[in-house]
C-alpha positions as MATLAB code, in Angstrom:
seq = 'XXXXXXXXXXXXXXXXXXXXXXXXXXXXXXXXXXXXXXXXXXXXXXXXXXXXXXXXXXXXXXXXXXXXXXXXXXXXXXXXXXXXXXXXXXXXXXXXXXXXXXXXXXXXXXXXXXXXXXXXXXXXXXXXXXXXXXXXXXXXXXXXXXXXXXXXXXXXXXXXXXXXXXXXXXXXXXXXXXXXXXXXXXXXXXXXXXXXXXXXXXXXXXXXXXXXXXXXXXXXXXXXXXXXXXXXXXXXXXX';
ca = [
      87.714   86.808  113.715;
      84.825   84.357  114.099;
      85.667   80.827  115.260;
      83.481   77.752  114.763;
      84.917   74.944  116.898;
      83.228   71.614  115.983;
      80.015   73.606  115.540;
      76.763   71.996  114.427;
      73.556   73.765  113.417;
      71.125   73.054  116.231;
      68.606   75.783  115.517;
      70.251   78.413  117.708;
      71.478   80.610  114.857;
      69.177   81.471  111.964;
      69.986   81.232  108.259;
      70.073   85.033  108.162;
      72.861   85.011  110.756;
      74.968   82.666  108.600;
      74.225   84.781  105.534;
      75.473   87.852  107.398;
      78.688   86.004  108.291;
      79.282   85.204  104.620;
      78.747   88.876  103.775;
      81.095   89.842  106.609;
      83.871   87.691  105.098;
      83.277   89.111  101.624;
      83.761   92.614  103.060;
      87.045   91.720  104.772;
      86.246   89.574  107.807;
      87.867   86.326  108.919;
      86.506   82.935  109.965;
      88.272   79.878  111.390;
      86.493   76.530  111.061;
      87.756   73.661  113.237;
      85.687   70.810  111.821;
      84.609   67.742  113.721;
      82.321   64.810  112.808;
      79.381   67.226  112.721;
      80.764   68.684  109.480;
      79.514   65.599  107.619;
      76.131   65.305  109.367;
      72.733   66.721  108.547;
      73.475   69.734  110.762;
      76.711   70.560  108.933;
      77.706   74.187  108.485;
      78.114   73.353  104.808;
      74.321   73.018  104.581;
      73.873   76.702  105.318;
      74.590   79.993  103.531;
      78.230   79.492  104.623;
      78.626   76.916  101.829;
      79.275   79.849   99.474;
      82.496   80.703  101.308;
      83.707   77.151  102.061;
      86.193   75.593   99.636;
      85.557   71.997  100.750;
      82.350   69.974  100.509;
      82.096   66.980  102.875;
      81.736   63.617  101.140;
      79.970   62.095  104.145;
      82.982   59.940  105.037;
      84.818   60.158  108.343;
      88.339   58.728  108.109;
      89.442   57.252  111.423;
      92.969   55.919  111.168;
      96.388   57.053  112.449;
      98.220   59.546  110.236;
     100.889   62.208  110.419;
      99.868   65.707  109.402;
     102.246   66.784  106.646;
     103.062   70.178  105.162;
     102.261   70.176  101.435;
     104.504   71.526   98.660;
     102.685   74.864   98.631;
     102.580   74.729  102.425;
     106.385   74.682  102.492;
     106.248   78.103  100.806;
     103.267   79.471  102.740;
     104.216   81.707  105.706;
     101.653   79.988  107.962;
     103.205   76.511  107.665;
     106.703   77.171  106.312;
     109.395   75.825  108.623;
     107.076   74.412  111.288;
     109.307   72.714  113.877;
     109.511   69.011  113.042;
     108.278   69.342  109.449;
     111.770   68.798  107.972;
     111.763   65.089  108.910;
     109.973   62.086  107.463;
     107.720   61.222  109.091;
     107.346   64.655  110.690;
     108.629   64.858  114.231;
     105.238   65.272  115.869;
     102.440   63.006  117.081;
      99.884   61.335  114.868;
      96.234   62.282  114.592;
      93.401   59.795  114.222;
      90.440   61.537  112.576;
      89.998   63.368  109.270;
      86.945   64.744  107.461;
      86.933   63.594  103.835;
      86.056   66.421  101.407;
      85.858   67.301   97.734;
      86.490   70.750   96.237;
      83.324   72.840   96.291;
      81.986   75.401   93.795;
      84.069   78.071   95.495;
      84.505   81.505   93.942;
      87.601   82.447   95.920;
      91.146   81.089   95.980;
      92.376   78.381   98.303;
      95.583   76.532   99.152;
      95.841   73.175  100.898;
      98.877   73.779  103.104;
      98.668   70.566  105.155;
      97.507   67.065  104.261;
      96.390   64.083  106.287;
      95.652   60.424  105.579;
      96.246   59.418  101.921;
      97.373   63.019  101.212;
      93.818   64.288  101.642;
      93.328   67.958  102.625;
      93.808   68.731  106.305;
      94.300   72.507  106.496;
      92.941   74.810  103.781;
      93.568   78.561  103.737;
      91.222   80.545  101.511;
      90.482   84.065  100.352;
      86.923   85.074   99.549;
      86.223   88.624   98.444;
      88.206   90.846  100.804;
      88.198   88.279  103.619;
      89.978   85.106  104.664;
      89.058   81.660  105.924;
      90.879   78.730  107.497;
      89.376   75.230  107.480;
      90.961   72.573  109.703;
      89.453   69.213  108.731;
      90.235   67.411  111.972;
      89.444   67.967  115.622;
      92.619   66.267  116.897;
      94.957   69.252  117.184;
      94.512   68.907  120.955;
      96.750   65.804  120.810;
      99.690   68.097  120.034;
      98.748   70.382  122.926;
      98.513   67.469  125.378;
     101.958   66.136  124.425;
     100.651   62.832  123.053;
     103.589   60.932  121.455;
     105.704   64.031  121.999;
     103.049   66.525  120.889;
     103.563   68.988  118.063;
     103.885   72.675  117.141;
     100.277   73.591  117.934;
     101.164   76.999  119.383;
     103.167   78.075  116.329;
     100.551   76.775  113.897;
      97.534   78.314  115.612;
      99.293   81.623  116.244;
     100.391   81.972  112.624;
      96.986   80.896  111.351;
      95.211   83.450  113.519;
      97.600   86.239  112.545;
      97.269   85.383  108.835;
      93.484   85.515  109.153;
      93.822   88.943  110.789;
      96.028   90.119  107.889;
      99.372   90.404  109.669;
     101.697   91.928  106.987;
     104.607   89.574  107.777;
     102.405   86.596  106.867;
     101.280   87.852  103.458;
     101.829   85.190  100.803;
     103.048   87.739   98.249;
     105.298   90.427   99.725;
     108.246   92.557   98.606;
     110.288   94.424  101.224;
     113.506   96.430  101.372;
     115.268   97.268  104.634;
     118.608   98.833  105.574;
     120.889   96.497  107.501;
     124.553   97.086  108.417;
     125.244   99.312  105.442;
     123.363   97.066  103.017;
     119.963   97.185  101.405;
     118.247   93.815  101.895;
     115.544   93.174   99.312;
     113.297   90.190   99.995;
     110.431   88.644   98.077;
     107.995   86.255   99.754;
     105.915   84.262   97.281;
     103.920   81.068   96.785;
     105.012   80.854   93.152;
     107.237   77.917   92.257;
     110.061   80.019   90.834;
     113.523   79.015   89.611;
     116.772   81.004   89.513;
     116.177   82.078   85.908;
     112.626   83.372   86.465;
     112.360   87.012   85.291;
     110.228   87.802   88.358;
     113.387   87.498   90.463;
     115.098   90.492   88.866;
     114.667   93.745   90.806;
     115.491   97.337   89.863;
     116.767   99.589   92.630;
     116.870  103.372   92.388;
     119.471  104.936   94.697;
     119.027  108.283   96.492;
     121.206  109.862   93.754;
     118.930  108.530   91.042;
     121.255  105.775   89.835;
     119.557  102.529   88.822;
     120.938   99.150   89.840;
     119.719   95.728   88.846;
     119.964   92.792   91.205;
     118.956   89.140   91.125;
     117.202   87.503   94.040;
     118.433   84.100   95.219;
     116.606   81.392   97.152;
     117.105   81.521  100.922;
     114.402   79.038  101.924;
     111.183   77.790  100.290;
     109.121   80.837   99.353;
     111.821   83.351  100.359;
     114.101   85.019   97.770;
     116.602   87.670   98.755;
     119.494   89.881   97.654;
     121.862   92.291   99.418;
     123.363   95.355   97.777;
     125.617   98.041   99.182;
     123.716  101.080  100.438;
     126.490  103.652  100.417;
     124.277  106.688   99.870;
     122.166  108.370  102.546;
     118.484  108.847  101.776;
     115.654  106.870  100.255;
];
């Protein structure tokens, strides 16, 4: 994983180097961008070949006002931000930040989700897929306030660990995932998804083939945002 922490183009790295990074992501690599004020300046990383893999174009505005980072609706279902300690309160039970990079959506050919928002519900944390690779764009450089315990701090360790593991393709943090495990004589079937499903959605019906060849149908029920699950008796030995 490549990390750009408040990086500005100062002539050290050539355009070819940035082009190679974009190609690296397209082939399956990962990049984390922690943006600071330099993201809106003339030496912004967006004014390089990396603009092809960035989902957010800076508007040139730096928002400097107190705000609480909030988990968005899709963020409540995303494994990186789902259930972050303190996110279940309003305002969230963590310290405020004071700087945000204002952006607009760019001409991005991948997929992206804004999982956290900042001042005026503007994007704060964007998780993207480009080609075979992944990117994370944090549009503030004030995460250190959580680490320092300012106003009680915040879940910086959990957030950064999950973000890094998602970028490195940790299976447990896949947005779309279907698993089945044996547990105390039961088969536990679980679907993890970003889709905004309801109890009657046909996607929540699963078909289970027992070791004897019998077929059972089961309906998944909501356990928490983004997690649907069912338990069925696993009386037979085998797969």
